[in-house]
Structure formats: C-alpha cells, structure tokens
XYZ file of C-alpha atoms in Angstrom:
462
model
C 130.617 100.318 69.096
C 130.757 98.848 65.605
C 128.010 96.309 66.373
C 124.339 97.123 66.090
C 122.335 96.631 69.291
C 118.702 95.622 69.464
C 117.884 98.265 72.093
C 119.741 101.442 72.995
C 118.740 102.949 76.362
C 119.784 106.538 77.043
C 119.752 107.293 80.766
C 120.861 105.551 83.913
C 118.115 105.851 86.535
C 115.232 103.648 87.583
C 113.287 103.992 84.324
C 116.364 103.262 82.195
C 117.331 100.200 84.220
C 113.785 98.810 84.252
C 113.725 99.223 80.467
C 117.139 97.615 80.007
C 116.315 94.650 82.246
C 112.908 94.175 80.644
C 114.387 94.264 77.135
C 117.215 91.902 78.040
C 114.832 89.434 79.657
C 112.879 89.501 76.401
C 115.993 88.361 74.550
C 117.296 91.654 73.169
C 120.891 92.869 73.146
C 120.970 96.082 75.177
C 123.365 98.999 75.578
C 122.798 101.600 78.316
C 124.398 105.021 77.925
C 124.645 106.894 81.248
C 125.818 110.473 80.853
C 127.113 110.712 84.416
C 130.276 109.174 85.860
C 129.767 105.798 87.515
C 129.775 107.216 91.054
C 126.907 109.585 90.169
C 124.962 107.119 88.065
C 121.232 106.873 88.462
C 119.897 110.390 88.062
C 117.306 111.405 90.639
C 116.689 107.782 91.650
C 119.741 108.117 93.911
C 117.732 110.429 96.161
C 114.424 108.564 96.314
C 113.052 106.496 99.171
C 109.768 104.926 98.069
C 107.298 104.078 95.336
C 103.504 104.347 95.237
C 101.746 101.247 93.903
C 98.163 100.050 94.006
C 97.584 96.843 95.985
C 94.537 94.962 97.215
C 95.639 93.908 100.703
C 98.127 94.603 103.471
C 101.582 93.036 103.130
C 104.693 92.654 105.266
C 105.647 96.223 104.427
C 102.261 97.886 103.751
C 99.665 98.418 106.468
C 96.548 98.074 104.330
C 95.021 98.022 100.832
C 95.417 100.863 98.358
C 92.846 100.193 95.624
C 93.208 101.428 92.059
C 90.209 103.705 92.515
C 91.800 105.464 95.490
C 95.109 105.881 93.651
C 93.186 107.427 90.746
C 91.325 109.767 93.103
C 94.613 110.864 94.695
C 96.166 111.508 91.284
C 93.112 113.463 90.158
C 93.258 115.604 93.289
C 96.934 116.539 93.068
C 96.866 117.185 89.306
C 93.544 119.016 89.333
C 92.449 116.641 86.571
C 95.380 117.587 84.344
C 96.378 114.043 83.418
C 95.913 111.693 80.459
C 93.256 109.455 81.999
C 93.924 106.471 79.750
C 97.665 106.500 80.464
C 97.179 107.258 84.143
C 94.724 104.410 84.694
C 97.026 102.117 82.728
C 99.962 103.105 84.951
C 97.935 102.531 88.123
C 96.755 99.108 86.944
C 100.284 98.064 85.966
C 101.699 99.321 89.271
C 100.014 96.443 91.117
C 102.342 94.009 89.377
C 105.443 96.196 89.781
C 105.601 95.562 93.550
C 106.544 91.937 92.914
C 108.436 92.456 89.672
C 110.866 94.943 91.177
C 111.698 92.440 93.947
C 112.451 89.843 91.269
C 115.105 92.270 89.978
C 116.897 92.204 93.340
C 115.316 95.237 95.052
C 114.316 94.822 98.692
C 111.621 96.602 100.709
C 111.586 97.730 104.326
C 108.737 98.676 106.690
C 107.608 102.240 106.007
C 108.828 105.229 107.947
C 106.535 107.038 110.344
C 106.237 110.714 111.227
C 104.602 113.193 108.885
C 104.918 110.997 105.814
C 101.657 109.073 106.412
C 102.662 106.611 103.686
C 102.573 103.281 105.533
C 99.543 102.094 103.600
C 100.227 103.559 100.164
C 103.990 103.545 99.536
C 106.678 100.867 99.648
C 110.095 101.967 100.948
C 113.382 100.735 99.482
C 115.682 99.043 101.956
C 118.772 101.252 101.909
C 117.059 103.986 99.911
C 117.378 104.911 96.247
C 121.073 104.187 95.849
C 120.668 100.642 97.217
C 117.716 100.161 94.874
C 119.819 101.367 91.942
C 122.750 99.136 92.857
C 120.419 96.125 92.854
C 119.077 96.996 89.402
C 122.562 97.586 87.998
C 123.774 94.296 89.410
C 120.856 92.451 87.827
C 121.381 94.205 84.499
C 125.064 93.288 84.457
C 124.342 89.657 85.332
C 121.849 89.494 82.470
C 124.434 90.794 80.002
C 123.277 94.386 79.592
C 126.234 96.482 78.428
C 126.831 99.747 80.289
C 128.806 102.839 79.367
C 129.374 105.765 81.760
C 130.372 109.355 80.978
C 128.483 108.674 77.775
C 127.154 112.018 76.588
C 124.886 111.750 73.547
C 125.272 114.891 71.439
C 123.032 113.998 68.483
C 120.301 111.593 67.394
C 119.790 110.510 63.797
C 116.043 110.254 63.250
C 114.370 109.942 59.854
C 110.598 110.395 59.616
C 110.003 109.074 63.124
C 112.529 106.240 62.896
C 115.631 106.182 65.081
C 118.796 105.240 63.198
C 121.746 106.009 65.466
C 123.122 108.169 68.252
C 126.313 110.206 68.196
C 128.344 109.825 71.337
C 131.136 112.071 72.493
C 134.113 109.949 73.492
C 137.369 111.672 74.446
C 138.405 114.002 71.652
C 136.203 112.359 69.052
C 132.680 111.178 68.307
C 131.340 107.648 68.003
C 128.241 106.484 66.148
C 126.065 103.962 68.032
C 123.489 102.037 66.008
C 120.454 100.215 67.368
C 117.160 98.840 66.115
C 115.211 100.688 68.799
C 115.687 103.603 71.189
C 114.430 104.004 74.762
C 114.868 107.557 76.007
C 114.984 107.652 79.811
C 117.303 110.599 80.359
C 115.221 112.756 82.707
C 114.029 116.340 82.437
C 115.839 119.673 82.119
C 115.808 120.851 85.733
C 119.589 121.237 85.946
C 119.633 123.545 82.909
C 119.190 126.936 84.583
C 119.241 128.820 81.265
C 116.379 126.664 79.957
C 114.431 127.199 83.191
C 114.918 130.947 82.823
C 113.104 130.857 79.474
C 109.915 130.195 81.454
C 110.673 131.552 84.949
C 112.850 134.536 84.153
C 115.565 135.621 86.561
C 113.740 133.913 89.456
C 115.308 130.646 88.264
C 118.707 131.918 89.408
C 117.461 131.432 92.979
C 116.244 127.868 92.412
C 118.138 125.012 94.026
C 118.289 121.737 92.099
C 117.808 119.004 94.670
C 118.480 116.258 92.127
C 121.283 115.357 89.747
C 123.253 118.092 87.950
C 123.359 115.861 84.849
C 119.683 116.230 83.841
C 120.139 119.139 81.461
C 117.473 118.077 78.984
C 119.765 117.541 76.002
C 118.015 114.342 74.873
C 114.568 115.895 75.342
C 115.621 118.917 73.296
C 116.964 116.710 70.494
C 113.799 114.614 70.362
C 111.495 117.625 70.243
C 113.649 119.265 67.563
C 113.437 116.118 65.440
C 109.679 115.834 65.335
C 108.566 114.173 68.565
C 105.358 115.635 69.966
C 105.719 117.423 73.289
C 103.470 117.164 76.320
C 103.207 119.214 79.506
C 103.529 122.784 80.701
C 107.220 123.823 80.723
C 106.694 125.784 83.960
C 105.300 122.770 85.812
C 107.712 120.675 87.822
C 108.214 118.693 91.008
C 109.277 121.560 93.250
C 109.488 121.322 97.029
C 110.610 123.715 99.721
C 114.174 122.810 100.654
C 116.640 124.395 103.002
C 118.017 127.640 101.596
C 121.451 126.589 102.909
C 121.507 123.524 100.640
C 124.009 123.239 97.757
C 122.993 124.427 94.297
C 122.816 120.853 92.975
C 122.349 117.340 94.309
C 121.281 118.145 97.882
C 118.807 115.279 97.788
C 116.187 114.175 100.270
C 118.014 115.366 103.392
C 117.491 119.030 102.437
C 113.682 118.743 102.220
C 111.533 120.172 105.003
C 108.473 118.321 106.313
C 107.739 120.805 109.106
C 105.319 123.093 107.234
C 102.149 121.556 108.729
C 103.443 122.210 112.267
C 103.902 125.955 111.906
C 103.425 128.856 109.533
C 105.374 129.975 106.461
C 106.200 133.648 105.850
C 107.919 135.560 103.051
C 110.557 138.308 103.292
C 107.836 140.757 104.378
C 106.952 138.406 107.273
C 103.573 137.691 105.664
C 101.894 134.304 105.328
C 100.905 133.470 101.744
C 99.260 130.011 101.685
C 97.298 127.510 103.780
C 99.903 125.342 105.538
C 97.243 122.796 106.534
C 95.435 122.301 103.226
C 95.841 118.529 102.942
C 97.856 115.536 104.145
C 101.538 116.386 103.639
C 102.502 113.764 100.987
C 99.749 115.198 98.759
C 100.870 118.808 99.206
C 104.621 118.861 99.891
C 105.444 119.215 96.194
C 103.465 122.466 95.779
C 105.603 124.441 98.188
C 108.525 124.904 95.837
C 106.291 126.724 93.361
C 104.693 128.739 96.155
C 108.074 129.935 97.407
C 109.186 130.596 93.821
C 106.326 133.103 93.536
C 107.488 135.055 96.604
C 109.871 138.043 96.521
C 113.451 136.890 96.044
C 112.223 133.259 96.084
C 112.797 132.919 99.825
C 110.546 132.011 102.770
C 110.817 130.830 106.378
C 108.996 128.074 108.263
C 108.224 129.368 111.786
C 107.343 127.096 114.731
C 107.848 126.756 118.469
C 109.488 124.294 120.856
C 106.366 122.129 121.293
C 106.755 120.622 117.791
C 110.541 120.493 117.458
C 110.621 116.691 117.547
C 107.395 116.093 115.588
C 108.889 115.830 112.095
C 111.840 114.215 110.361
C 114.999 116.293 110.949
C 116.990 117.609 108.011
C 120.672 118.106 107.340
C 120.592 121.697 108.615
C 119.506 122.651 112.156
C 116.707 125.176 112.732
C 117.575 128.734 113.698
C 116.558 129.337 117.372
C 115.606 132.456 119.337
C 114.071 133.229 122.724
C 111.425 135.538 121.231
C 109.633 136.173 117.954
C 111.334 139.557 117.667
C 114.697 137.942 118.319
C 113.973 135.325 115.652
C 113.053 138.054 113.172
C 116.390 139.731 113.851
C 118.303 136.547 113.047
C 116.259 136.090 109.845
C 116.698 139.753 108.826
C 112.922 140.225 108.876
C 111.000 143.196 110.282
C 110.466 142.245 113.973
C 107.199 144.180 114.280
C 105.817 142.616 111.112
C 106.657 139.070 112.221
C 105.236 139.680 115.688
C 102.024 140.990 114.117
C 101.750 137.958 111.809
C 102.301 135.439 114.618
C 99.920 137.285 116.967
C 97.225 137.409 114.287
C 97.648 133.739 113.587
C 97.497 132.814 117.287
C 94.328 134.878 117.770
C 92.637 133.069 114.872
C 93.438 129.532 116.080
C 90.367 127.594 117.248
C 90.837 124.673 119.648
C 90.476 121.113 118.424
C 91.954 117.633 118.667
C 95.355 117.650 116.975
C 96.240 114.656 114.786
C 98.701 115.169 111.919
C 97.766 111.792 110.346
C 94.232 112.930 109.458
C 92.481 116.111 108.393
C 91.851 117.183 111.979
C 89.659 119.981 113.366
C 92.460 122.308 114.498
C 91.881 125.357 112.285
C 91.901 129.117 112.095
C 88.864 131.363 111.793
C 88.683 134.754 110.118
C 92.262 134.573 108.828
C 93.471 135.028 105.253
C 94.945 132.746 104.118
C 93.439 130.237 106.559
C 95.153 127.257 108.081
C 92.451 124.649 107.693
C 94.028 121.792 109.678
C 96.725 121.286 112.327
C 96.571 124.924 113.473
C 98.077 125.414 116.938
C 99.350 128.575 118.563
C 103.009 129.465 118.228
C 103.659 130.652 121.760
C 106.143 128.403 123.613
C 109.773 129.540 123.442
C 112.303 128.958 122.182
C 111.042 129.730 118.694
C 112.572 128.274 115.526
C 112.791 128.898 111.803
C 114.029 127.143 108.667
C 114.921 129.248 105.593
C 113.584 127.647 102.407
C 113.952 128.090 98.662
C 112.410 126.276 95.686
C 114.035 122.864 95.294
C 113.445 121.555 91.769
C 113.458 117.777 91.409
C 112.272 117.263 87.849
C 110.391 119.093 85.085
C 107.151 117.980 83.429
C 107.727 119.088 79.845
C 108.359 115.869 77.943
C 107.638 113.544 75.072
C 104.096 112.374 74.409
C 103.675 108.580 74.488
C 100.982 105.934 74.192
C 100.326 102.887 76.394
C 103.162 101.023 74.667
C 105.502 103.820 75.839
C 106.012 104.560 72.158
C 106.710 108.211 71.385
C 104.164 110.057 69.264
C 105.345 112.321 66.484
C 103.970 115.803 65.827
C 101.892 114.301 63.016
C 100.094 112.198 65.620
C 101.583 108.966 64.319
C 103.485 106.675 66.708
C 107.224 106.576 66.155
C 108.457 103.546 64.270
C 110.971 102.497 66.928
C 111.333 105.116 69.683
C 110.092 104.684 73.247
C 110.315 106.794 76.414
C 110.100 106.195 80.144
C 110.520 108.126 83.387
C 110.791 111.851 83.899
C 111.248 112.534 80.191
C 107.588 111.522 79.666
C 106.137 112.138 83.142
C 104.096 115.095 81.874
C 101.688 112.631 80.251
C 100.528 111.663 83.745
C 101.517 114.741 85.765
C 99.987 117.862 84.230
C 100.748 119.553 87.526
C 101.115 118.625 91.189
C 102.615 115.533 92.719
C 101.995 112.829 95.303
C 104.873 111.069 97.035
C 106.338 108.130 95.116
C 104.540 108.651 91.794
C 107.730 109.531 89.918
C 109.138 106.096 90.682
C 105.843 104.504 89.634
C 105.965 106.249 86.259
C 109.583 105.200 85.755
C 109.106 101.564 86.749
C 105.860 100.968 84.876
C 106.760 102.696 81.627
C 110.365 101.522 81.843
C 109.279 97.897 81.951
C 106.764 98.466 79.145
C 109.253 100.379 76.982
C 111.899 97.663 77.331
C 109.487 94.883 76.454
C 108.015 96.736 73.483
C 111.421 97.803 72.183
C 112.722 94.225 72.364
C 109.671 92.937 70.532
C 110.053 95.540 67.818
C 113.754 94.751 67.423
C 113.061 91.014 67.075
C 110.422 91.665 64.440
C-alpha cells in the first residue's frame, strides 16, 4: 500500500467493476477496495438478473426496439418527473452503447424470461444471473491488471477543499493509508444500516427486510457528505419491493420477491385492501409495493388469490399458504375471517368482465370499488385459496452524492470536485427521485461506472 495509485475504486459491484475496467483500459493503475469478503463480493449486483438499455432494433436476445424517447417516458412515469433530466437523458443515450460494451468485458446475455415480467423487448438478461455477470467482470479486471482487496473496510477519507488525498483502511489490528490521484466511490447506499433508516422511518424500519447485501451500510456516503460533497435525493425514497415475510433479515435476494400482486388482491392486518393492484404493467410498479406495505400497520400485508392463477407467475422460494375457504385462509393468516370474507366478496361483486391479458393494460377492472383495481381484475372464487405474507424488502436507498455528466461529484459550494467521482447506487438519486422500473439500477451503475473510470483515468494522467 506504499505506492500511489492513479485510481482508487471503493466498492465491488457492477458500478465499481465497470469503473475499474474503464480506468484500466484507459491506462491507469487501479486498486479496488471491496468491503465484503470475497465470497460475498459484488453488493446488490449478486442478486440482479437484467439491465434496461435503449436500442433501435430487435436483437438475438431482445424482441423489438426500445427507443430513447420511450425509455425517457417510462422513467418520467415511474419517477413522477422527479429526475435530473440532463443526467437522465445522458444515461439513456449512453445505455445504447453499454449493451455491446458489457459483452466486450466478458458478460453474456440470454433470451429474456417470460411470465409477468414483460421485459422481452426492453431488458437484457444476464446468462447465469448477477453472480455470473460479476464473475465475468472480475475476471476481466484481474486479467487487465486491476488490483483487488477484499474485507477492505474504509474508515476515513482525507479530503481537502474538494480534493481527495487518501483513504484510511482498517487492516487487522491496525490502519493503512491508501493514496491515489483520483477516487471513484461506488459503495452503494445505506439500506443495511437499520439505525440510519430509523432516522427517517422511525420504528417501522425494524420490520424492514433487506433483500440485498448486508454490507451496504452507507459509511462511504456518510463520510463524503460530512466532508463537503453535495447530497441529492429524498432519504426516505428507496427501491422497496414486497418480499416474502418469511425471508431472512438480509440478503434474501431475487427469490424472495413476489410477482403475484396483479393476479389477486393485497390486504393489510385488518383484511382491508389499500391500493390498486392493477395500476400499471408490473415491471413499472413492482418497486412501489415495499413502500405501500411499509405504510400499513405493523408493516405486513398478504397477497390473496385463488387456484386459477397459481401457475401464472414466477414461483418464489417460499410456498403459498393454502386453505379450502376464505374464512379458513383468514384463520391461518390470523386475520378476522368475517373481515376478509367481506373484502373478497366486495371485490368479487365489483369485478366487471373483460378479456384478461397480463401483458397489456387490459379491460378487466372493478367498478364502484375503493381503491379500484383498474386492470387484470378477476373474481377470487375457485378454491383452494392461497396467500403470501409480505413485508417491505429494501434493495437500495436513493439519498446520494450529486454528480454531473462526467460522474464528477459536486461539492456543497456547487463546484465540481477536483478528483472525486461516483457511480451506482451511491449516486442513483440523481436519476431516481422516486419510483423504479426494472433494470434501471444496473443501467445507472454501468453507464456512470464506465464514465467515472474513464474520467478518473484521464484526470490522473493529466
């Protein structure tokens, strides 16, 4: 550690590796510090499946074009306009080139999955999933000469008037100083720091499940903000999906997520519905359900459906809870049987017939019901009946560092940092003011990771 590197990358996921590879290909010496052990390297990338990129035509793995304008419209819709338009449009434009670039780094694609995902035209799926994608990037980085250090917890950053000088690394019983000409922060959000979450959510955060890595505790983000980097994003906003309440506290990953919401109804502990289950195509709405459940009493809810749809969605790690009747199901869920029967009966009475098609915004809806179910509404009447218990599953937080199109961090004064860059979840709030659409997190990490690495290398050489 006595040598001075051109580029220091803190983090070990997709954004960090894209930055490291990009910087190394530009001729820089690069050190990557991954806070996790080697087996758990990669942050939340380990649990991903796909990436959303703009493209002008169908390919071997994409069923049709996904123009920049449509990507922008989708992003506008899910964020409610809460996005930095310049950065967002830049990311979308750059994403067109990422599809090929990521393959050049050893990553392979597969044909998209079917079912409720409806992503065959918009999203490219990694062959072997996120861990295989990560392994390919790590292999490429190692072949290029990127140096890697695991269990490398950074406990301090030396920053003087917007210029990074060094990082202090905890090693065994002592500390080590690591010097570099430039810094790329790609260390994720603070979703695994329950005490930090409780500052904004209160005691409700104790009932949150963290579906991603337990190592994203926000220590690098906290250091950067304390040392003058400008923040961006609402600290209560996050990628939060409804995951199985039986999942582990940390690291449950993709197999704990439920995609069955559009096929049934969702009720809280009082057996009451609380939101439109058929508002929009699932990949554009799945990431709102964590926040919705978080707002319910005791942060718990149940997805209720019948036997006609049991095989209509991707199964999860945990089986559904069955019962021969709605009252019997309520008993197993410790809900008021009369209340659940009333809710289901009211829903069934409000359903209007139509032509069911989960791949489009169909005409199967309710009438005179609050909240409505605007699409995919079908009666729940064929036993056996089923339920999944769900809690908020937090993937990553949106509070982060403000950056420009060069991925350069901006200081509280408004001036760009002299030599500090950021990529991935630690700066995702620039693009994601709220909401989410499937695969955008990987887009943010890949695009800004590549940019950050290239810019950091250029700065170091100059």
